[in-house]
């Protein structure tokens, strides 16, 4: 089986095909034109000869042409018309000049035309088996048809010329095809060389060295545009790769802190004999650290799942129950903290998505709102519709966020002012998880906030 053809081979084939088609077309056209001209010239010379015969000065204006006129005319015309055959007939069609070998036939039609005074051109078969072009022309004297002049030219020479021409084409067209294939092959190689070069340099780019870029030639052509596109893609890959590295380092760091604390506690406990109470205390604090590790591991898992994109089938999801669930969590977290969590205006709203993942976003927002709102403040959860968008808003009267940080807080492991988050136990993943879930649903998560003036987080989703 033949494998898929290379672009170069395909280009060459196409090119050759087109050139051969053009050559064939031009050849056929040239042949037809040549044939037309040859026949035209032949007919014109028949008229010339017949004209000379007809216009030979008559002895008596009313009498027929002399039968021995032919040798004279032949001498007059010269060698160019050497193979012309001529004869004179009377109006009845009887031969008056010397008998020709082969004799020229007089068709019924030609005679009828001649009697009406009109010449006739026809292609006839001579008795020798040869074909000839024959002109039959009447000669009038005194308003009467007195003679029929017949002049013929064998078609042998014209035919020969045409055959030669076809033979020449039969050699030249294949030669042209071979030459154009070779030319096409070279052209294709030239045209594709930049692509080859580009794939060579692309081969050198590895995951460790994403900072390399493909070279542009500065010609602003398709190849340059391809290089630009690939370079832009490399840029995005490089950024994503760097972010992944940063994320891995941050995650490792986050895991190490509780593990170190855990190990420290256990180590101290083991240093000397302790009372059962003391062991119990160490174990209890260890379990706290372990819980934190489990939470972190779960958050990491959730984040990685939602950044890959949600694979679960999408279903219509009612947002009102999600708001109620978030309200419930908020009320529970705010218990004894002096923060009032309530439900604002809501409208029935449905979006397409994965309910399991989607519920995490408002939960994380409410969790944060309660965390970062001091006693006496309030948190309001509401649901609005705007055209074909649905907005779930979590608004608090808490400590707010510096405008310079409003972008940063959505990145993983970013906690503003580590001191205030340390005791709240946040991993710095809550907003990152919420945002990637919302993005995976074709929505956006944005924040409006002022330091000391509270924050307003808005989940904007396309309505189902
Ligand atoms: P954390 O686990 O620390 O809460 P998040 O990703 O949920 O991590 O939030 C990142 C940071 O954004 C928090 O450390 C906090 O500084 C800030 N932040 C989040 N929500 C609020 C809010 N409602 N009010 C003020 N600051 C907030």
Short mmCIF file of C-alpha atoms and ligand atoms in Angstrom, two decimals:
data_model
loop_
_atom_site.label_atom_id
_atom_site.label_comp_id
_atom_site.label_asym_id
_atom_site.label_seq_id
_atom_site.Cartn_x
_atom_site.Cartn_y
_atom_site.Cartn_z
CA UNK A 1 0.00 0.00 0.00
CA UNK A 2 1.23 3.50 -0.74
CA UNK A 3 1.47 5.71 2.30
CA UNK A 4 0.15 9.27 2.41
CA UNK A 5 2.02 11.51 0.00
CA UNK A 6 4.20 14.29 1.31
CA UNK A 7 3.07 17.87 0.71
CA UNK A 8 5.99 18.23 -1.63
CA UNK A 9 4.94 15.25 -3.73
CA UNK A 10 1.36 16.43 -3.77
CA UNK A 11 2.32 19.96 -4.80
CA UNK A 12 4.50 18.55 -7.58
CA UNK A 13 1.70 16.29 -8.81
CA UNK A 14 -0.80 19.12 -8.83
CA UNK A 15 1.59 21.44 -10.54
CA UNK A 16 2.48 18.89 -13.21
CA UNK A 17 -1.16 18.01 -13.70
CA UNK A 18 -2.10 21.64 -14.26
CA UNK A 19 0.82 22.26 -16.63
CA UNK A 20 0.02 19.12 -18.67
CA UNK A 21 -3.63 20.13 -18.89
CA UNK A 22 -2.59 23.57 -20.13
CA UNK A 23 -0.13 22.06 -22.62
CA UNK A 24 -2.80 19.72 -23.99
CA UNK A 25 -5.30 22.53 -24.31
CA UNK A 26 -2.83 24.80 -26.07
CA UNK A 27 -1.73 21.93 -28.36
CA UNK A 28 -5.29 21.14 -29.41
CA UNK A 29 -6.01 24.82 -30.00
CA UNK A 30 -2.80 25.29 -32.00
CA UNK A 31 -3.53 22.18 -34.09
CA UNK A 32 -7.04 23.38 -34.92
CA UNK A 33 -5.77 26.82 -35.80
CA UNK A 34 -2.99 25.47 -38.00
CA UNK A 35 -5.39 23.12 -39.78
CA UNK A 36 -7.82 25.94 -40.38
CA UNK A 37 -5.08 28.16 -41.81
CA UNK A 38 -3.69 25.41 -44.06
CA UNK A 39 -7.10 24.65 -45.55
CA UNK A 40 -7.82 28.33 -45.93
CA UNK A 41 -4.54 28.89 -47.79
CA UNK A 42 -5.24 25.88 -49.99
CA UNK A 43 -8.70 27.17 -50.88
CA UNK A 44 -7.28 30.63 -51.56
CA UNK A 45 -4.71 29.22 -53.96
CA UNK A 46 -7.44 27.20 -55.74
CA UNK A 47 -9.30 30.44 -56.30
CA UNK A 48 -6.12 32.09 -57.57
CA UNK A 49 -5.48 29.36 -60.13
CA UNK A 50 -9.14 29.20 -61.21
CA UNK A 51 -9.15 33.00 -61.50
CA UNK A 52 -6.11 32.97 -63.77
CA UNK A 53 -7.73 30.32 -65.94
CA UNK A 54 -11.02 32.14 -66.10
CA UNK A 55 -9.50 35.53 -66.84
CA UNK A 56 -7.23 34.29 -69.62
CA UNK A 57 -7.95 36.60 -72.55
CA UNK A 58 -10.57 34.91 -74.70
CA UNK A 59 -10.03 34.65 -78.46
CA UNK A 60 -13.63 35.45 -79.03
CA UNK A 61 -15.67 36.99 -76.21
CA UNK A 62 -18.61 34.69 -76.81
CA UNK A 63 -16.70 31.41 -77.28
CA UNK A 64 -15.40 28.90 -74.71
CA UNK A 65 -11.80 28.90 -73.47
CA UNK A 66 -9.27 27.13 -75.70
CA UNK A 67 -8.72 23.52 -74.52
CA UNK A 68 -4.92 23.85 -74.63
CA UNK A 69 -4.91 26.70 -72.15
CA UNK A 70 -3.65 24.62 -69.23
CA UNK A 71 0.06 24.36 -70.13
CA UNK A 72 0.18 28.12 -70.64
CA UNK A 73 -1.45 28.85 -67.30
CA UNK A 74 0.82 26.35 -65.59
CA UNK A 75 3.84 28.12 -66.98
CA UNK A 76 2.43 31.45 -65.89
CA UNK A 77 1.76 30.28 -62.31
CA UNK A 78 5.22 28.80 -61.72
CA UNK A 79 6.41 25.97 -59.50
CA UNK A 80 4.38 26.93 -56.44
CA UNK A 81 1.31 25.42 -58.04
CA UNK A 82 3.15 22.46 -59.59
CA UNK A 83 0.82 19.85 -58.15
CA UNK A 84 -2.38 21.70 -59.01
CA UNK A 85 -4.68 19.73 -61.31
CA UNK A 86 -6.82 21.69 -63.79
CA UNK A 87 -9.41 20.84 -66.39
CA UNK A 88 -11.99 22.53 -68.53
CA UNK A 89 -15.50 21.20 -68.98
CA UNK A 90 -18.36 22.41 -71.06
CA UNK A 91 -21.57 23.33 -69.26
CA UNK A 92 -22.84 19.76 -69.84
CA UNK A 93 -19.87 18.41 -67.91
CA UNK A 94 -17.99 17.03 -70.89
CA UNK A 95 -14.23 17.26 -70.75
CA UNK A 96 -12.74 19.75 -73.16
CA UNK A 97 -9.10 19.93 -72.06
CA UNK A 98 -6.59 17.09 -72.18
CA UNK A 99 -7.59 14.12 -70.04
CA UNK A 100 -6.06 14.20 -66.58
CA UNK A 101 -4.81 11.20 -64.64
CA UNK A 102 -6.50 11.03 -62.26
CA UNK A 103 -9.63 12.63 -63.67
CA UNK A 104 -11.42 15.18 -61.50
CA UNK A 105 -15.02 14.25 -60.66
CA UNK A 106 -17.87 16.68 -61.20
CA UNK A 107 -20.53 16.27 -58.57
CA UNK A 108 -24.15 16.97 -59.32
CA UNK A 109 -24.20 19.70 -56.73
CA UNK A 110 -21.08 21.44 -58.11
CA UNK A 111 -22.56 21.46 -61.59
CA UNK A 112 -25.90 22.80 -60.38
CA UNK A 113 -24.10 25.54 -58.45
CA UNK A 114 -21.97 26.41 -61.47
CA UNK A 115 -25.01 26.69 -63.72
CA UNK A 116 -26.35 29.21 -61.24
CA UNK A 117 -23.03 31.04 -61.47
CA UNK A 118 -21.68 30.01 -58.05
CA UNK A 119 -18.36 28.30 -57.30
CA UNK A 120 -18.21 25.09 -55.19
CA UNK A 121 -15.43 23.94 -52.85
CA UNK A 122 -15.35 20.27 -51.85
CA UNK A 123 -13.05 17.56 -50.61
CA UNK A 124 -13.14 14.63 -53.03
CA UNK A 125 -11.60 11.16 -53.40
CA UNK A 126 -9.53 10.85 -56.54
CA UNK A 127 -9.37 7.58 -58.43
CA UNK A 128 -5.80 7.11 -57.16
CA UNK A 129 -7.24 6.80 -53.68
CA UNK A 130 -5.84 10.17 -52.74
CA UNK A 131 -7.96 12.97 -51.35
CA UNK A 132 -7.98 16.41 -52.86
CA UNK A 133 -9.57 19.78 -52.42
CA UNK A 134 -11.57 20.66 -55.54
CA UNK A 135 -12.91 24.00 -56.79
CA UNK A 136 -15.47 24.06 -59.56
CA UNK A 137 -16.01 27.53 -61.00
CA UNK A 138 -18.18 28.70 -63.87
CA UNK A 139 -16.82 30.97 -66.64
CA UNK A 140 -19.29 33.49 -68.00
CA UNK A 141 -19.03 35.24 -71.28
CA UNK A 142 -21.74 37.60 -72.36
CA UNK A 143 -24.09 36.62 -69.54
CA UNK A 144 -23.84 32.92 -70.44
CA UNK A 145 -22.06 30.05 -68.72
CA UNK A 146 -19.67 28.90 -71.38
CA UNK A 147 -17.17 26.84 -69.39
CA UNK A 148 -16.61 25.07 -66.09
CA UNK A 149 -13.12 25.43 -64.70
CA UNK A 150 -12.04 22.77 -62.23
CA UNK A 151 -8.90 23.11 -60.15
CA UNK A 152 -7.79 20.56 -57.52
CA UNK A 153 -4.92 20.33 -55.06
CA UNK A 154 -4.03 17.01 -53.45
CA UNK A 155 -4.33 17.16 -49.67
CA UNK A 156 -1.18 15.04 -49.24
CA UNK A 157 1.11 17.92 -48.36
CA UNK A 158 -1.33 19.62 -46.00
CA UNK A 159 -1.98 16.29 -44.28
CA UNK A 160 1.75 15.65 -44.00
CA UNK A 161 2.29 19.02 -42.38
CA UNK A 162 -0.45 18.28 -39.84
CA UNK A 163 0.97 14.81 -39.08
CA UNK A 164 4.43 16.31 -38.55
CA UNK A 165 2.91 18.82 -36.22
CA UNK A 166 1.15 16.13 -34.18
CA UNK A 167 4.38 14.12 -34.06
CA UNK A 168 6.22 17.15 -32.76
CA UNK A 169 3.58 17.67 -30.08
CA UNK A 170 3.76 14.01 -29.08
CA UNK A 171 7.43 14.54 -28.27
CA UNK A 172 7.18 18.04 -26.82
CA UNK A 173 4.17 17.60 -24.51
CA UNK A 174 5.65 14.66 -22.56
CA UNK A 175 8.96 16.50 -22.45
CA UNK A 176 7.16 19.56 -21.09
CA UNK A 177 5.43 17.36 -18.52
CA UNK A 178 8.74 15.90 -17.34
CA UNK A 179 10.37 19.32 -17.20
CA UNK A 180 7.44 20.84 -15.31
CA UNK A 181 7.49 17.93 -12.84
CA UNK A 182 11.17 18.58 -12.21
CA UNK A 183 10.53 22.31 -11.93
CA UNK A 184 7.57 21.72 -9.64
CA UNK A 185 9.66 19.44 -7.43
CA UNK A 186 12.33 22.14 -7.12
CA UNK A 187 9.76 24.87 -6.51
CA UNK A 188 8.00 22.82 -3.86
CA UNK A 189 11.30 22.17 -2.14
CA UNK A 190 12.12 25.84 -2.19
CA UNK A 191 8.69 26.80 -0.91
CA UNK A 192 8.74 24.21 1.86
CA UNK A 193 12.30 24.75 2.97
CA UNK A 194 11.30 27.36 5.62
CA UNK A 195 8.80 24.85 7.01
CA UNK A 196 11.52 22.20 7.23
CA UNK A 197 13.80 24.67 8.93
CA UNK A 198 11.04 25.64 11.34
CA UNK A 199 10.38 22.04 12.32
CA UNK A 200 14.11 21.57 12.86
CA UNK A 201 14.22 24.46 15.31
CA UNK A 202 10.94 23.37 16.92
CA UNK A 203 12.57 20.01 17.63
CA UNK A 204 15.15 21.78 19.78
CA UNK A 205 12.52 23.28 22.07
CA UNK A 206 11.91 21.08 25.10
CA UNK A 207 9.84 21.45 28.24
CA UNK A 208 12.93 22.62 30.12
CA UNK A 209 13.65 25.31 27.60
CA UNK A 210 10.32 26.88 26.75
CA UNK A 211 11.90 30.32 26.58
CA UNK A 212 13.27 29.57 23.08
CA UNK A 213 11.32 30.94 20.16
CA UNK A 214 11.07 30.10 16.48
CA UNK A 215 12.94 32.45 14.25
CA UNK A 216 11.00 34.85 12.04
CA UNK A 217 12.36 35.67 8.62
CA UNK A 218 10.80 39.11 8.60
CA UNK A 219 8.98 38.51 5.32
CA UNK A 220 5.53 38.85 6.96
CA UNK A 221 4.32 35.91 4.87
CA UNK A 222 2.40 32.74 5.80
CA UNK A 223 5.52 31.14 7.25
CA UNK A 224 6.14 34.18 9.47
CA UNK A 225 2.54 34.09 10.60
CA UNK A 226 2.90 30.41 11.43
CA UNK A 227 6.01 31.22 13.45
CA UNK A 228 4.11 33.99 15.26
CA UNK A 229 1.24 31.65 16.05
CA UNK A 230 3.55 28.95 17.34
CA UNK A 231 5.57 31.49 19.32
CA UNK A 232 2.41 32.82 20.93
CA UNK A 233 1.49 29.26 21.83
CA UNK A 234 4.97 28.71 23.28
CA UNK A 235 4.50 31.88 25.30
CA UNK A 236 1.28 30.56 26.78
CA UNK A 237 2.87 27.17 27.43
CA UNK A 238 5.82 28.83 29.10
CA UNK A 239 3.55 30.88 31.34
CA UNK A 240 1.42 27.85 32.18
CA UNK A 241 4.51 25.79 32.86
CA UNK A 242 5.99 28.45 35.10
CA UNK A 243 2.70 28.71 36.96
CA UNK A 244 2.61 24.96 37.40
CA UNK A 245 6.14 24.97 38.80
CA UNK A 246 5.25 27.78 41.16
CA UNK A 247 2.11 25.97 42.18
CA UNK A 248 4.00 22.73 42.90
CA UNK A 249 6.57 24.61 44.98
CA UNK A 250 3.83 26.44 46.90
CA UNK A 251 1.91 23.21 47.46
CA UNK A 252 5.04 21.48 48.75
CA UNK A 253 5.65 24.41 51.05
CA UNK A 254 2.08 24.36 52.32
CA UNK A 255 2.36 20.64 53.04
CA UNK A 256 5.68 20.98 54.79
CA UNK A 257 4.54 23.53 57.38
CA UNK A 258 1.92 21.35 59.14
CA UNK A 259 4.10 18.28 58.72
CA UNK A 260 7.01 20.04 60.44
CA UNK A 261 4.72 21.15 63.25
CA UNK A 262 3.40 17.61 63.58
CA UNK A 263 6.88 16.16 63.71
CA UNK A 264 8.04 18.77 66.24
CA UNK A 265 5.16 17.98 68.60
CA UNK A 266 5.74 14.24 68.40
CA UNK A 267 9.49 14.63 68.82
CA UNK A 268 9.15 16.68 71.99
CA UNK A 269 6.63 14.20 73.38
CA UNK A 270 9.05 11.33 72.77
CA UNK A 271 12.03 13.03 74.41
CA UNK A 272 11.00 11.98 77.92
CA UNK A 273 8.54 9.79 79.75
CA UNK A 274 5.15 11.59 79.76
CA UNK A 275 1.93 11.14 81.62
CA UNK A 276 -1.05 9.73 79.70
CA UNK A 277 -2.65 13.17 79.88
CA UNK A 278 0.29 14.79 78.22
CA UNK A 279 0.29 12.14 75.45
CA UNK A 280 -3.40 12.75 74.97
CA UNK A 281 -2.76 16.47 74.56
CA UNK A 282 -0.02 15.89 71.97
CA UNK A 283 -2.19 13.46 70.06
CA UNK A 284 -5.11 15.90 70.10
CA UNK A 285 -2.99 18.68 68.67
CA UNK A 286 -1.53 16.23 66.14
CA UNK A 287 -4.99 15.37 64.97
CA UNK A 288 -5.59 19.06 64.33
CA UNK A 289 -2.52 19.27 62.14
CA UNK A 290 -3.58 16.08 60.33
CA UNK A 291 -7.05 17.54 59.77
CA UNK A 292 -5.47 20.61 58.25
CA UNK A 293 -3.37 18.40 55.98
CA UNK A 294 -6.44 16.46 54.91
CA UNK A 295 -8.28 19.71 54.14
CA UNK A 296 -5.34 20.94 52.13
CA UNK A 297 -5.10 17.66 50.21
CA UNK A 298 -8.82 17.79 49.46
CA UNK A 299 -8.58 21.40 48.30
CA UNK A 300 -5.64 20.59 46.06
CA UNK A 301 -7.55 17.70 44.55
CA UNK A 302 -10.59 19.88 43.97
CA UNK A 303 -8.54 22.61 42.37
CA UNK A 304 -6.74 20.24 40.03
CA UNK A 305 -10.06 18.69 39.01
CA UNK A 306 -11.68 22.03 38.29
CA UNK A 307 -8.71 23.41 36.34
CA UNK A 308 -8.64 20.35 34.09
CA UNK A 309 -12.23 21.23 33.27
CA UNK A 310 -15.31 19.51 34.49
CA UNK A 311 -15.79 16.17 32.83
CA UNK A 312 -19.08 15.29 34.51
CA UNK A 313 -22.20 15.52 32.40
CA UNK A 314 -23.95 18.89 32.64
CA UNK A 315 -27.45 19.20 33.96
CA UNK A 316 -29.72 22.13 34.77
CA UNK A 317 -28.76 23.35 38.25
CA UNK A 318 -31.08 25.46 40.40
CA UNK A 319 -29.08 28.21 42.08
CA UNK A 320 -31.56 29.08 44.88
CA UNK A 321 -30.90 25.87 46.85
CA UNK A 322 -27.17 26.55 46.55
CA UNK A 323 -27.72 30.00 48.10
CA UNK A 324 -29.72 28.43 50.95
CA UNK A 325 -26.93 25.94 51.57
CA UNK A 326 -24.38 28.75 51.64
CA UNK A 327 -26.63 30.69 54.02
CA UNK A 328 -26.79 27.69 56.34
CA UNK A 329 -23.00 27.37 56.37
CA UNK A 330 -22.60 31.11 56.93
CA UNK A 331 -25.01 31.09 59.87
CA UNK A 332 -23.17 28.15 61.42
CA UNK A 333 -19.74 29.74 60.98
CA UNK A 334 -20.94 33.10 62.30
CA UNK A 335 -22.42 31.59 65.43
CA UNK A 336 -20.96 33.38 68.44
CA UNK A 337 -18.99 35.75 66.22
CA UNK A 338 -21.49 38.56 66.13
CA UNK A 339 -21.81 38.58 62.36
CA UNK A 340 -25.26 38.59 60.81
CA UNK A 341 -25.61 36.34 57.75
CA UNK A 342 -28.80 36.73 55.73
CA UNK A 343 -30.42 36.08 52.37
CA UNK A 344 -31.11 39.14 50.21
CA UNK A 345 -33.31 39.32 47.13
CA UNK A 346 -33.34 36.12 45.10
CA UNK A 347 -34.96 35.09 41.85
CA UNK A 348 -35.37 31.58 40.50
CA UNK A 349 -32.33 30.91 38.33
CA UNK A 350 -31.08 27.85 36.49
CA UNK A 351 -27.69 27.27 34.86
CA UNK A 352 -26.18 24.30 33.02
CA UNK A 353 -23.47 22.55 34.98
CA UNK A 354 -22.22 20.12 37.54
CA UNK A 355 -24.17 20.73 40.77
CA UNK A 356 -21.54 19.01 42.93
CA UNK A 357 -18.78 21.34 41.77
CA UNK A 358 -20.90 24.46 41.45
CA UNK A 359 -22.04 24.44 45.11
CA UNK A 360 -18.42 24.84 46.26
CA UNK A 361 -18.11 28.35 44.81
CA UNK A 362 -20.73 30.16 46.98
CA UNK A 363 -19.68 28.08 50.01
CA UNK A 364 -16.10 29.31 49.68
CA UNK A 365 -17.24 32.91 49.21
CA UNK A 366 -19.49 32.83 52.28
CA UNK A 367 -16.75 31.09 54.29
CA UNK A 368 -14.38 33.97 53.43
CA UNK A 369 -17.01 36.67 54.01
CA UNK A 370 -17.65 35.44 57.55
CA UNK A 371 -13.91 34.93 58.17
CA UNK A 372 -12.98 38.46 57.15
CA UNK A 373 -15.91 40.31 58.72
CA UNK A 374 -15.45 41.47 62.30
CA UNK A 375 -18.19 41.37 64.97
CA UNK A 376 -21.14 43.65 64.26
CA UNK A 377 -20.82 43.25 60.50
CA UNK A 378 -23.13 41.49 58.10
CA UNK A 379 -23.01 39.13 55.13
CA UNK A 380 -25.77 39.11 52.49
CA UNK A 381 -26.23 36.46 49.82
CA UNK A 382 -28.41 37.37 46.83
CA UNK A 383 -29.32 36.15 43.36
CA UNK A 384 -30.12 38.41 40.38
CA UNK A 385 -30.88 37.96 36.72
CA UNK A 386 -29.63 40.32 34.02
CA UNK A 387 -30.73 39.31 30.53
CA UNK A 388 -29.31 35.89 29.84
CA UNK A 389 -26.86 36.10 32.76
CA UNK A 390 -27.34 35.02 36.34
CA UNK A 391 -25.48 36.73 39.21
CA UNK A 392 -24.87 35.20 42.59
CA UNK A 393 -23.57 37.93 44.91
CA UNK A 394 -21.93 37.55 48.32
CA UNK A 395 -21.50 40.91 49.99
CA UNK A 396 -19.92 41.63 53.36
CA UNK A 397 -19.11 44.67 55.49
CA UNK A 398 -15.72 43.23 56.43
CA UNK A 399 -12.14 44.41 56.30
CA UNK A 400 -12.10 44.76 52.51
CA UNK A 401 -9.23 44.28 50.10
CA UNK A 402 -6.64 46.68 48.79
CA UNK A 403 -7.32 47.43 45.07
CA UNK A 404 -3.75 46.36 44.29
CA UNK A 405 -4.54 42.88 45.60
CA UNK A 406 -7.91 42.24 43.96
CA UNK A 407 -6.33 40.27 41.11
CA UNK A 408 -3.81 38.40 43.25
CA UNK A 409 -6.29 36.92 45.72
CA UNK A 410 -7.65 34.51 43.10
CA UNK A 411 -4.26 32.87 42.69
CA UNK A 412 -3.59 29.67 44.66
CA UNK A 413 -1.91 30.02 48.06
CA UNK A 414 -2.25 33.78 48.11
CA UNK A 415 -3.25 35.06 51.53
CA UNK A 416 -3.13 38.71 52.21
CA UNK A 417 -1.54 39.63 55.46
CA UNK A 418 -0.54 36.10 56.54
CA UNK A 419 -1.08 37.06 60.16
CA UNK A 420 -4.81 37.46 59.86
CA UNK A 421 -5.29 34.20 57.96
CA UNK A 422 -3.03 32.05 60.08
CA UNK A 423 -5.46 31.64 62.93
CA UNK A 424 -8.43 31.29 60.57
CA UNK A 425 -6.66 28.30 59.04
CA UNK A 426 -7.27 29.17 55.39
CA UNK A 427 -5.11 27.36 52.83
CA UNK A 428 -5.24 30.22 50.33
CA UNK A 429 -6.99 27.92 47.83
CA UNK A 430 -10.61 28.89 48.46
CA UNK A 431 -10.90 31.67 45.86
CA UNK A 432 -8.72 29.83 43.34
CA UNK A 433 -11.07 26.85 43.55
CA UNK A 434 -14.18 29.03 43.32
CA UNK A 435 -12.83 30.86 40.31
CA UNK A 436 -11.75 27.80 38.35
CA UNK A 437 -15.15 26.18 38.95
CA UNK A 438 -16.93 29.30 37.71
CA UNK A 439 -14.61 29.56 34.68
CA UNK A 440 -15.26 25.91 33.83
CA UNK A 441 -18.96 26.84 33.68
CA UNK A 442 -18.34 29.65 31.22
CA UNK A 443 -18.73 32.34 33.87
CA UNK A 444 -16.64 34.93 35.69
CA UNK A 445 -15.85 35.63 39.34
CA UNK A 446 -15.13 39.23 40.21
CA UNK A 447 -14.68 41.31 43.32
CA UNK A 448 -15.41 44.93 44.18
CA UNK A 449 -13.88 46.00 47.43
CA UNK A 450 -12.46 48.85 49.45
CA UNK A 451 -10.11 48.46 52.44
CA UNK A 452 -12.35 48.76 55.48
CA UNK A 453 -15.42 49.13 53.29
CA UNK A 454 -16.43 45.51 52.79
CA UNK A 455 -16.29 43.32 49.71
CA UNK A 456 -18.73 42.25 47.05
CA UNK A 457 -17.95 39.00 45.23
CA UNK A 458 -20.02 38.34 42.09
CA UNK A 459 -20.36 35.00 40.31
CA UNK A 460 -21.65 35.71 36.81
CA UNK A 461 -22.95 32.67 34.90
CA UNK A 462 -24.82 32.17 31.62
CA UNK A 463 -28.46 31.24 32.34
CA UNK A 464 -29.67 27.88 31.04
P1 LIG B 1 -8.02 31.71 52.43
O1 LIG B 1 -8.02 30.25 52.62
O2 LIG B 1 -6.85 32.39 53.00
O3 LIG B 1 -9.32 32.35 52.78
P2 LIG B 1 -8.80 32.41 49.78
O4 LIG B 1 -8.27 32.01 48.45
O5 LIG B 1 -10.20 32.02 50.07
O6 LIG B 1 -7.82 31.87 50.87
O7 LIG B 1 -8.67 33.96 49.86
C1 LIG B 1 -7.44 34.57 49.57
C2 LIG B 1 -7.27 35.86 50.31
O8 LIG B 1 -8.20 36.82 49.88
C3 LIG B 1 -7.52 35.71 51.77
O9 LIG B 1 -6.38 35.34 52.45
C4 LIG B 1 -7.97 37.12 52.17
O10 LIG B 1 -6.86 37.91 52.47
C5 LIG B 1 -8.60 37.67 50.93
N1 LIG B 1 -10.07 37.62 51.00
C6 LIG B 1 -10.88 36.67 50.51
N2 LIG B 1 -12.18 36.95 50.73
C7 LIG B 1 -12.20 38.12 51.42
C8 LIG B 1 -13.25 38.95 51.96
N3 LIG B 1 -14.55 38.62 51.82
N4 LIG B 1 -12.90 40.11 52.59
C9 LIG B 1 -11.60 40.44 52.70
N5 LIG B 1 -10.58 39.70 52.22
C10 LIG B 1 -10.86 38.56 51.60
#
